Every structure is written in structure tokens, then in C-alpha cells.
Coordinates of C-alpha atoms in Angstrom, one line a residue:
X160 CA -66.2 -0.8 26.0
X161 CA -63.9 0.1 23.1
X162 CA -65.1 3.2 21.2
X163 CA -65.1 3.5 17.4
X164 CA -63.0 6.2 15.7
X165 CA -65.7 8.2 13.9
X166 CA -65.7 11.0 11.4
X167 CA -69.0 13.1 11.4
X168 CA -69.9 15.0 8.2
X169 CA -72.4 17.8 8.2
X170 CA -73.4 19.1 4.8
X171 CA -75.8 21.9 4.2
X172 CA -79.1 21.0 2.5
X173 CA -78.8 20.6 -1.3
X174 CA -77.9 17.9 -3.7
X175 CA -74.6 19.5 -4.8
X176 CA -73.3 19.8 -1.2
X177 CA -74.6 16.4 -0.2
X178 CA -73.0 14.6 -3.1
X179 CA -69.6 16.1 -2.4
X180 CA -69.8 15.2 1.3
X181 CA -70.8 11.6 0.5
X182 CA -67.9 11.3 -1.9
X183 CA -65.6 12.6 0.8
X184 CA -66.9 9.9 3.1
X185 CA -66.3 7.2 0.5
X186 CA -62.8 8.5 -0.1
X187 CA -61.9 8.3 3.6
X188 CA -63.4 4.7 3.8
X189 CA -61.6 3.5 0.7
X190 CA -58.1 4.4 2.0
X191 CA -58.7 4.4 5.7
X192 CA -61.4 1.8 6.4
X193 CA -60.8 1.8 10.2
X194 CA -63.0 4.9 10.5
X195 CA -66.8 4.9 10.7
X196 CA -68.6 7.7 8.8
X197 CA -71.8 9.4 10.0
X198 CA -73.5 12.1 7.8
X199 CA -76.0 14.5 9.3
X200 CA -79.0 15.1 7.0
X201 CA -81.0 18.3 7.5
X202 CA -84.5 18.4 5.9
X203 CA -85.1 21.9 4.4
X204 CA -88.5 23.4 3.9
X205 CA -87.3 25.0 0.7
X206 CA -86.2 23.6 -2.7
X207 CA -82.9 21.7 -2.5
X208 CA -83.4 19.2 -5.2
X209 CA -84.7 15.7 -4.4
X210 CA -82.2 13.9 -2.3
X211 CA -84.1 10.9 -0.9
X212 CA -83.5 8.5 -3.8
X213 CA -79.8 9.4 -3.8
X214 CA -79.5 8.8 0.0
X215 CA -81.2 5.4 -0.4
X216 CA -78.9 4.4 -3.2
X217 CA -75.8 5.3 -1.2
X218 CA -77.2 3.4 1.9
X219 CA -77.6 0.3 -0.3
X220 CA -74.2 0.5 -2.0
X221 CA -72.1 1.8 0.9
X222 CA -73.6 0.5 4.1
X223 CA -70.6 1.7 6.1
X224 CA -71.8 5.3 5.6
X225 CA -74.6 6.0 8.1
X226 CA -77.1 8.8 7.6
X227 CA -78.4 10.5 10.8
X228 CA -81.6 12.5 10.0
X229 CA -81.9 15.5 12.2
X230 CA -85.3 16.7 13.5
X231 CA -87.2 18.9 11.0
X232 CA -87.1 22.6 11.5
X233 CA -89.8 24.9 10.0
X234 CA -89.1 28.3 8.5
X235 CA -91.5 30.9 7.1
X236 CA -91.2 31.1 3.3
X237 CA -93.5 34.0 2.8
X238 CA -93.0 37.8 2.4
X239 CA -91.6 38.0 6.0
X240 CA -88.2 36.9 4.4
X241 CA -87.0 40.3 3.2
X242 CA -83.8 39.0 1.5
X243 CA -84.4 37.6 -2.0
X244 CA -81.6 35.1 -1.6
X245 CA -82.0 31.4 -0.8
X246 CA -78.8 31.6 1.2
X247 CA -80.6 33.7 3.8
X248 CA -82.9 30.8 4.5
X249 CA -79.9 28.4 4.6
X250 CA -78.1 30.5 7.2
X251 CA -81.4 30.8 9.3
X252 CA -82.0 27.1 9.1
X253 CA -78.5 26.1 10.1
X254 CA -78.5 28.5 13.1
X255 CA -81.7 26.9 14.3
X256 CA -80.1 23.5 13.8
X257 CA -77.5 24.0 16.6
X258 CA -79.4 22.4 19.4
X259 CA -79.9 19.3 17.2
X260 CA -76.2 19.3 16.3
X261 CA -75.2 19.5 20.0
X262 CA -77.5 16.6 20.9
X263 CA -76.4 14.4 18.0
X264 CA -72.7 15.0 18.7
X265 CA -73.2 14.2 22.4
X266 CA -75.1 11.0 21.6
X267 CA -72.4 9.8 19.1
X268 CA -69.6 10.6 21.6
X269 CA -71.1 8.1 24.1
X270 CA -70.2 5.2 21.8
X271 CA -67.5 6.7 19.5
X272 CA -64.4 8.9 19.6
X273 CA -65.2 11.7 17.2
X274 CA -61.8 12.3 15.5
X275 CA -63.1 15.0 13.3
X276 CA -66.3 17.0 12.7
X277 CA -66.3 18.1 9.1
X278 CA -68.8 20.9 8.3
X279 CA -70.0 22.5 5.1
X280 CA -69.2 26.2 4.6
X281 CA -72.8 27.2 5.4
X282 CA -72.8 25.2 8.6
X283 CA -70.4 27.7 10.4
X284 CA -72.9 28.2 13.4
X285 CA -72.0 24.6 14.5
X286 CA -68.3 25.5 14.8
X287 CA -68.7 26.8 18.4
X288 CA -71.0 23.9 19.3
X289 CA -68.2 21.4 18.4
X290 CA -65.5 23.5 20.0
X291 CA -67.4 23.6 23.2
X292 CA -67.5 19.8 23.1
X293 CA -63.7 19.8 22.4
X294 CA -64.2 18.2 19.0
X295 CA -61.7 19.1 16.2
X296 CA -63.6 20.8 13.4
X297 CA -62.7 21.2 9.8
X298 CA -64.5 23.0 6.9
X299 CA -65.2 21.1 3.8
X300 CA -65.3 23.5 0.9
X301 CA -67.4 22.3 -2.0
X302 CA -66.1 25.0 -4.4
X303 CA -62.6 25.4 -5.6
X304 CA -59.5 27.1 -4.3
X305 CA -60.3 30.3 -6.3
X306 CA -63.5 30.9 -4.5
X307 CA -61.8 29.9 -1.2
X308 CA -59.3 32.7 -1.7
X309 CA -62.2 35.1 -2.2
X310 CA -63.8 34.0 1.1
X311 CA -60.6 34.2 2.9
X312 CA -60.1 37.7 1.6
X313 CA -63.7 38.9 2.1
X314 CA -63.1 40.3 5.7
X315 CA -60.3 42.4 4.3
X316 CA -62.5 43.7 1.5
X317 CA -65.2 44.5 4.1
X318 CA -62.7 46.6 6.1
X319 CA -61.3 48.5 3.2
X320 CA -64.5 50.0 2.0
X321 CA -67.9 51.2 3.4
X322 CA -69.7 50.6 0.1
X323 CA -71.5 47.6 -1.1
X324 CA -69.9 45.7 -4.0
X325 CA -72.9 46.7 -6.2
X326 CA -71.9 50.3 -5.7
X327 CA -68.2 50.0 -6.4
X328 CA -66.8 51.1 -9.7
X329 CA -63.2 49.9 -9.5
X330 CA -62.4 46.2 -10.2
X331 CA -61.4 44.0 -7.3
X332 CA -57.9 42.7 -6.9
X333 CA -58.0 39.5 -4.9
X334 CA -54.8 37.4 -4.4
X335 CA -54.7 34.4 -6.7
X336 CA -57.5 35.5 -9.0
X337 CA -57.9 37.4 -12.3
X338 CA -59.2 41.0 -11.9
X339 CA -62.8 40.7 -10.8
X340 CA -65.6 43.2 -11.6
X341 CA -67.5 43.9 -8.3
X342 CA -70.7 42.7 -10.0
X343 CA -69.1 39.2 -10.3
X344 CA -69.0 38.7 -6.6
X345 CA -71.3 36.2 -5.1
X346 CA -74.8 37.5 -5.7
X347 CA -75.9 37.5 -2.0
X348 CA -72.8 39.5 -1.0
X349 CA -73.4 42.4 -3.5
X350 CA -75.5 44.4 -0.9
X351 CA -73.7 44.7 2.5
X352 CA -77.0 45.6 4.1
X353 CA -78.6 42.3 3.1
X354 CA -79.0 39.6 5.7
X355 CA -77.2 37.1 3.4
X356 CA -74.1 39.3 3.3
X357 CA -73.9 39.2 7.1
X358 CA -74.0 35.4 7.0
X359 CA -71.2 35.2 4.4
X360 CA -69.1 37.6 6.3
X361 CA -69.5 35.8 9.6
X362 CA -68.6 32.5 7.9
X363 CA -65.5 33.9 6.3
X364 CA -64.3 35.4 9.7
X365 CA -64.8 31.9 11.2
X366 CA -62.7 30.0 8.6
X367 CA -59.3 30.6 10.4
X368 CA -60.7 29.4 13.7
X369 CA -61.1 25.8 12.3
X370 CA -58.5 23.1 12.4
X371 CA -58.3 23.2 8.6
X372 CA -60.0 23.5 5.3
X373 CA -60.7 20.5 3.1
X374 CA -61.1 21.5 -0.6
X375 CA -62.7 19.6 -3.5
X376 CA -59.9 20.5 -5.9
X377 CA -56.4 19.4 -6.9
X378 CA -53.1 21.3 -7.1
X379 CA -52.5 21.2 -10.9
X380 CA -56.0 22.5 -11.6
X381 CA -55.7 25.7 -9.6
X382 CA -52.0 26.5 -8.9
X383 CA -52.4 30.3 -8.8
X384 CA -55.0 30.6 -6.0
X385 CA -53.5 27.7 -4.1
X386 CA -50.1 29.5 -4.0
X387 CA -51.8 32.8 -2.9
X388 CA -53.5 30.9 0.0
X389 CA -50.4 29.0 1.0
X390 CA -48.3 32.3 1.0
X391 CA -50.8 33.8 3.5
X392 CA -51.9 36.6 1.1
X393 CA -55.6 35.9 1.5
X394 CA -55.7 36.2 5.3
X395 CA -53.2 39.1 5.9
X396 CA -54.0 39.7 9.6
X397 CA -54.2 36.1 10.9
X398 CA -52.6 32.7 10.4
X399 CA -54.1 30.7 7.5
X400 CA -55.3 27.3 8.7
X401 CA -54.0 24.2 7.0
X402 CA -55.7 23.6 3.6
X403 CA -56.0 20.1 2.1
X404 CA -56.8 19.7 -1.6
X405 CA -58.2 16.2 -1.9
X406 CA -60.2 16.3 -5.1
X407 CA -61.7 15.8 -7.6
X408 CA -64.5 14.2 -5.7
X409 CA -67.4 13.4 -8.1
X410 CA -70.3 11.0 -8.0
X411 CA -69.8 7.7 -9.8
X412 CA -71.9 7.0 -12.9
X413 CA -73.8 4.4 -10.8
X414 CA -74.9 7.0 -8.3
X415 CA -75.5 9.7 -10.9
X416 CA -77.6 12.7 -9.8
X417 CA -80.6 10.7 -8.6
X418 CA -84.0 12.4 -8.9
X419 CA -87.6 11.7 -9.1
X420 CA -87.8 13.6 -12.4
X421 CA -86.6 12.5 -15.8
X422 CA -85.9 9.1 -17.3
X423 CA -82.3 8.1 -17.2
X424 CA -82.6 5.5 -20.0
X425 CA -84.1 8.0 -22.4
X426 CA -81.0 10.3 -22.4
X427 CA -78.5 7.5 -22.6
X428 CA -80.3 5.5 -25.2
X429 CA -80.6 8.6 -27.4
X430 CA -76.9 9.3 -26.9
X431 CA -76.0 5.7 -27.9
X432 CA -77.4 6.5 -31.4
X433 CA -75.3 9.7 -31.8
X434 CA -71.8 10.0 -33.4
X435 CA -68.7 10.2 -31.1
X436 CA -68.1 13.7 -29.4
X437 CA -70.9 15.2 -31.5
X438 CA -73.5 16.3 -28.9
X439 CA -73.5 19.5 -26.8
X440 CA -75.1 19.0 -23.4
X441 CA -76.9 21.9 -21.8
X442 CA -77.7 21.6 -18.1
X443 CA -77.7 24.2 -15.4
X444 CA -77.7 22.6 -12.0
X445 CA -80.4 21.6 -9.6
X446 CA -81.5 25.2 -9.0
X447 CA -80.8 26.9 -12.4
X448 CA -83.9 28.5 -13.9
X449 CA -84.4 30.7 -17.0
X450 CA -87.1 33.1 -17.9
X451 CA -89.5 32.1 -20.7
X452 CA -87.8 34.7 -22.9
X453 CA -84.4 33.3 -22.3
X454 CA -85.6 29.7 -23.0
X455 CA -86.8 30.8 -26.4
X456 CA -83.4 32.5 -27.2
X457 CA -81.6 29.3 -26.3
X458 CA -83.9 27.3 -28.5
X459 CA -83.4 29.6 -31.5
X460 CA -79.6 29.6 -31.0
X461 CA -79.5 25.8 -30.8
X462 CA -81.6 25.5 -33.9
X463 CA -79.4 27.9 -35.9
X464 CA -76.2 26.3 -34.8
X465 CA -77.1 23.0 -36.6
X466 CA -75.3 21.2 -33.8
X467 CA -76.6 18.0 -32.1
X468 CA -77.8 18.8 -28.5
X469 CA -79.2 17.3 -25.3
X470 CA -80.9 20.1 -23.3
X471 CA -82.4 19.9 -19.8
X472 CA -85.3 22.4 -19.5
X473 CA -87.0 23.5 -16.3
X474 CA -89.9 25.8 -15.7
X475 CA -89.2 29.5 -15.4
X476 CA -89.0 31.0 -11.9
X477 CA -92.4 31.9 -10.3
X478 CA -93.5 35.4 -9.7
X479 CA -95.4 34.3 -6.7
X480 CA -93.2 35.4 -3.7
X481 CA -94.8 32.7 -1.5
X482 CA -93.5 30.0 -3.8
X483 CA -90.1 31.5 -4.8
X484 CA -88.1 29.0 -2.7
X485 CA -90.1 25.9 -3.7
X486 CA -89.4 23.5 -6.5
X487 CA -90.9 24.6 -9.9
X488 CA -93.6 22.6 -11.6
X489 CA -92.8 20.3 -14.5
X490 CA -92.2 22.3 -17.6
X491 CA -94.7 22.4 -20.5
X492 CA -92.2 22.2 -23.5
X493 CA -94.9 23.0 -26.1
X494 CA -95.7 26.3 -24.4
X495 CA -92.1 27.3 -23.4
X496 CA -90.3 26.5 -26.7
X497 CA -90.9 28.1 -30.1
X498 CA -93.6 26.7 -32.3
X499 CA -92.4 23.7 -34.1
X500 CA -89.0 23.6 -32.5
X501 CA -89.2 20.1 -31.2
X502 CA -90.4 18.8 -34.6
X503 CA -87.7 20.7 -36.5
X504 CA -84.9 19.5 -34.3
X505 CA -86.1 16.0 -33.7
X506 CA -83.4 14.4 -35.8
X507 CA -80.5 16.0 -34.0
X508 CA -81.7 17.2 -30.6
X509 CA -83.4 15.9 -27.4
X510 CA -85.0 18.1 -24.8
X511 CA -85.7 16.5 -21.4
X512 CA -87.7 17.8 -18.6
X513 CA -86.1 19.0 -15.3
X514 CA -83.3 16.4 -14.9
X515 CA -80.7 14.2 -16.6
X516 CA -78.1 11.8 -15.1
X517 CA -75.3 14.4 -15.5
X518 CA -72.3 12.2 -14.6
X519 CA -73.4 9.4 -16.9
X520 CA -74.1 11.9 -19.7
X521 CA -70.8 13.7 -19.5
X522 CA -69.0 10.4 -19.5
X523 CA -70.8 9.2 -22.6
X524 CA -68.7 8.9 -25.8
X525 CA -71.2 11.0 -27.8
X526 CA -70.9 14.1 -25.7
X527 CA -68.3 16.6 -26.9
X528 CA -69.3 19.9 -25.2
X529 CA -71.1 21.2 -22.1
X530 CA -72.9 24.5 -21.6
X531 CA -72.8 24.8 -17.8
X532 CA -73.9 27.2 -15.0
X533 CA -70.3 26.8 -13.6
X534 CA -71.3 25.0 -10.4
X535 CA -68.2 23.4 -9.0
X536 CA -69.4 19.9 -9.0
X537 CA -70.4 20.2 -12.7
X538 CA -67.0 21.7 -13.5
X539 CA -65.2 18.8 -11.9
X540 CA -67.4 16.3 -13.6
X541 CA -66.7 17.9 -17.0
X542 CA -62.9 18.0 -16.3
X543 CA -62.8 14.3 -15.2
X544 CA -64.8 13.3 -18.4
X545 CA -62.6 15.5 -20.6
X546 CA -65.5 17.6 -21.8
X547 CA -64.8 21.3 -22.8
X548 CA -67.3 23.9 -21.5
X549 CA -69.2 27.1 -22.2
X550 CA -69.4 29.1 -19.0
X551 CA -72.9 30.5 -18.3
X552 CA -73.1 31.4 -14.5
X553 CA -76.5 31.8 -12.9
X554 CA -76.3 31.9 -9.1
X555 CA -74.2 31.3 -6.0
X556 CA -70.4 31.6 -6.6
X557 CA -70.7 30.8 -10.3
X558 CA -69.8 34.3 -11.6
X559 CA -66.5 34.0 -9.8
X560 CA -65.9 30.6 -11.3
X561 CA -66.4 31.9 -14.8
X562 CA -63.3 34.1 -15.2
X563 CA -61.2 31.4 -13.5
X564 CA -62.5 28.8 -16.0
X565 CA -62.1 31.1 -19.0
X566 CA -58.9 33.1 -18.2
X567 CA -56.8 31.0 -15.8
X568 CA -57.8 27.3 -16.5
X569 CA -58.6 27.9 -20.1
X570 CA -61.2 25.2 -20.0
X571 CA -64.3 27.1 -21.1
X572 CA -65.5 29.7 -23.6
X573 CA -67.5 32.6 -22.1
X574 CA -71.2 33.1 -22.7
X575 CA -71.6 36.8 -22.8
X576 CA -74.8 38.6 -21.6
X577 CA -76.3 41.6 -23.4
X578 CA -77.7 44.6 -21.5
X579 CA -80.2 43.5 -18.9
X580 CA -78.7 40.0 -18.5
X581 CA -80.2 38.3 -21.5
X582 CA -78.1 36.0 -23.6
X583 CA -79.1 36.3 -27.2
X584 CA -79.8 33.5 -29.6
X585 CA -76.9 34.8 -31.7
X586 CA -74.5 34.4 -28.7
X587 CA -75.8 30.9 -28.0
X588 CA -75.4 29.9 -31.7
X589 CA -71.9 31.4 -31.7
X590 CA -70.5 29.8 -28.6
X591 CA -72.0 26.4 -29.2
X592 CA -70.6 26.4 -32.7
X593 CA -67.2 27.5 -31.5
X594 CA -67.1 24.7 -28.9
X595 CA -68.2 21.9 -31.2
X596 CA -66.5 22.9 -34.5
X597 CA -63.3 21.0 -35.1
X598 CA -62.0 23.8 -37.3
X599 CA -62.4 26.5 -34.7
X600 CA -59.1 27.4 -33.1
X601 CA -60.5 28.6 -29.7
X602 CA -62.6 25.6 -29.3
X603 CA -59.8 23.2 -30.3
X604 CA -57.4 24.8 -27.7
X605 CA -60.0 24.2 -25.0
X606 CA -60.7 20.7 -26.1
X607 CA -56.9 19.9 -25.9
X608 CA -56.5 21.6 -22.6
X609 CA -59.4 19.8 -20.9
X610 CA -57.9 16.4 -21.9
X611 CA -54.7 17.4 -20.2
X612 CA -56.5 18.3 -17.0
X613 CA -58.6 15.1 -17.2
X614 CA -55.4 13.1 -17.1
X615 CA -54.0 15.4 -14.3
X616 CA -57.1 14.7 -12.2
X617 CA -56.5 10.9 -12.4
X618 CA -52.8 11.4 -11.4
X619 CA -53.8 13.6 -8.4
X620 CA -56.1 10.9 -7.1
X621 CA -53.7 8.0 -7.7
X622 CA -51.1 6.5 -5.4
X623 CA -48.5 9.2 -4.7
X624 CA -50.6 11.9 -6.3
X625 CA -51.1 15.3 -4.7
X626 CA -54.6 14.7 -3.5
X627 CA -53.8 11.3 -2.0
X628 CA -50.8 12.8 -0.2
X629 CA -53.1 15.5 1.2
X630 CA -55.7 13.0 2.4
X631 CA -53.0 10.9 4.1
X632 CA -51.7 14.1 5.8
X633 CA -55.2 15.0 7.0
X634 CA -56.0 11.5 8.3
X635 CA -52.6 11.4 10.1
X636 CA -53.5 14.6 12.0
X637 CA -56.8 13.0 13.1
X638 CA -55.0 9.9 14.4
X639 CA -52.5 12.0 16.4
X640 CA -55.4 13.6 18.2
X641 CA -53.3 16.5 19.4
X642 CA -55.0 19.3 17.7
X643 CA -55.7 22.6 19.4
X644 CA -59.4 23.5 19.5
X645 CA -59.7 27.3 19.3
X646 CA -61.9 28.7 22.1
X647 CA -65.1 30.6 21.3
X648 CA -64.5 34.2 20.5
X649 CA -60.9 33.9 19.2

């Protein structure tokens, strides 16, 4: 019986990681339809955003992508988890997933030739499983080249100091990046005694053992870190694996960011009634939460700015440790926002609860600015739509993305925190006004720059573009089937 040539994709749980992996599968099928695509789905016991509706939509529109749901694994979510970071749970879950991965790969191999097993950064425990089965394994990196350079370089930073990043005073010099304050490192890596730090370190050590890294970015967007990586500066004591920049991969406006919350038509219908490029959109990812105090500061700043706005509001994080990793309840806008705010801004603003169809919103002609948490999917969506940004990082690798967006790419204005991490209403008013005011020089420069990058993104993905060439090179390596699988322990 003839076997199918199959590519197996293994995202970590979470909407942002899943969307990127699905788009990678679509890209492969579009240009190389002889492959079959299988995507592993891991059901997490903690909040990852609602993915069921999105998976159903993809299954309907792209039936050639098959989803394989792995058996459910339970994890304790109570005070026995000492680390405060969600990433600790992610690493624990994906370690426990290894027997399921082994079984699934073996089953698929009976009817298919697995040409490549493509794993998310967090799925590094499965690298040895695949290598033991002699399956070529690649990482799919859902952040950009700048963050990849940091991860490549993390083992070197680990060796050169015994202190945690939170205790360092000197700025970090990482090849390909602007100077980085230690406090801007990925939050779970700030304390080297934390369990999450160990997970990140082990992952970064494993990167060079893969057959290659696939990155959701494109060459003209990040030339500086891409050059540092290709010159071998980020992995000084080992060969750097091949890196393929095949982005930008973003969800189509038809898929959007599907969720059980929010009403898609409400946002878009309201935007239809607004002038061109007049609305600033504020949205902070599927996991971005603000304190009640911070929500009020944002509201005051938006009101004083006199700008039109579309703002997605979620409930503040819970103080109950047993619920800290679960989805927050629907927000009560009357309680959370200043008295009378909704009435006073009714003619120029819309506040929606929990969710909005981000890709469709950013692509709408009325949207002229984006206040973002600097999640990489959101950055790419804004770039592709030609929407300038205000960078307000909250979690994960976002503090690293901010200086790159502001200083290197020049696609965003920085949102500056005051002592204690609060962003004042004055700062919100200032940055939103700068971004949206046609007479402001800084905002105008960013608006012009993002339009250039939007066009560059289209060129990269077109026939003969850098990302298409990288994809063809990657696929050719799969077809040759002569890759060396690195043994366990090397």
C-alpha cells in the first residue's frame, strides 16, 4: 500500500500558537498540495482562550487539514503549583503528553511517511520522542527573529552569570538586538530558581538539535537579528541550525479570532459608520488582563484624548490562587469603568466585552491605530493591515518585542509605565493622540513606515519573494529525505 507524505504539526495549547500553526499548514498545502497535514490538539486544563469554534471553522473551510485530538491530561491548578507563571503549567503538560505523542506518531507512521514533525517552542519534550522514531523534527517559532536570537543566546547568558536577570544591574547585550534592560527579559526567566526558567533553558539548549527552525517573520522586517543569527553570533559554541523565515502568517478575515465571547457584527457595523483611519483599536491578546485601577486610567486617558476608539475590556485578574489560571468572568463595564464614561463617550467610542474579531477590525478602513500588548501575531496582523501601533507589553516575550518595534522597526510608539508598573491616564492620552494626530511628526513617521512594511510583507509572500523561497527550500529538504536526526543527548 502506497503511503502518504505527511507533515505533522504540534502546537502548544493556546489560540495564538494554534492560529500560526494552522496558517503554516495552509501555506504548505497551497504551494505543495501533495502533502497531507495533521495537527495535534492538546486540551489544556487552564485558560488558553476558546479554540473549539476556530478548529470547527478550519475543518469546514480546509478539510485537507486533519485535527488529531490527543487524550486529555489533568494537572493540579491549586497552590501546589509554586511558580506563578502559566508557562510552568505549559511545560508540565507537554512533558506529560510525551506518551500520547509517541503513540500518535507511531499510528500515523503505519499509513503515512512522516516527512517532518514540526513542533512549537514549548513542545521541546517531544524532540527526543521523534528522534527515537527517526522522524526529522523542526521547531516552528511563533515569535519573531529578535526573540529567537534571545533564545539562541540564553544558554550563553546562563553560563556567564550566576545571578538571576531580576538581580542584574547592567544591561544585556544580545547579538542582533537593541540594548535590553534585564527586567525586559521574558517574565518567567527573570528568576533562575523558578521552575519556568528551567523549562525555557532546556528548550533553548535543544534548539540546535533540531533539523531547523521555521520562523513566522520575513527578512525585510527584521534584518538585524536575522543577520546575527545567520552569522552564528547567537549560538557561539555550536552550529546554528538552518532557519527559514516564511512569514507573515496571519489568519484570514474569514477565520478571524473565533470565540464564544463578543459579537462580531457589533464591532464591524460600528466601524462602518466611522470616518476613514479615525479609530484607535485597543486590544491585548487572549490572556491580557488589567487591574481595575489600570482600566480606569485607560478610560480617563481615552476620554481626554477626544479620539474615536474601539476598546476590548476583560475582567481584572482574580486574587483567588485556585482560579488564577482559569478564564476570567465576563466583565461588568458599569462597575469597572468610571461613572458615566460609557454615556459620555457614546458618540465616538465603543467598548466591547472580552473579544473582538481582531484581523477583521485591523483590516477595516476606519481603523488608524492599534494599542497592542506586542504579541507577535498581533504585530504581524497590524503590519499586514498597515496600522501603526502603541507598544504596551504585558506578558510572555512582549517586553522584548517592544524595544524592537520602537527602536529597530520604528513601527510603534512606546507606552511608558510609571513607578509600580501603572500606566497613567496622562500617558494613555498622550500616546493615543500622538498616534492618531495627523500633525504629530512622530506618529506620522510611524504611519509612513508601517505602510512600507505592509507592502514588503506582500512582496515576501509573493512568487519569488524571500518567504516563498524559504518555504520552497524547506519543502525540498523534506522531499530529499536525507536529513540527519541528532541522537538523544547530543
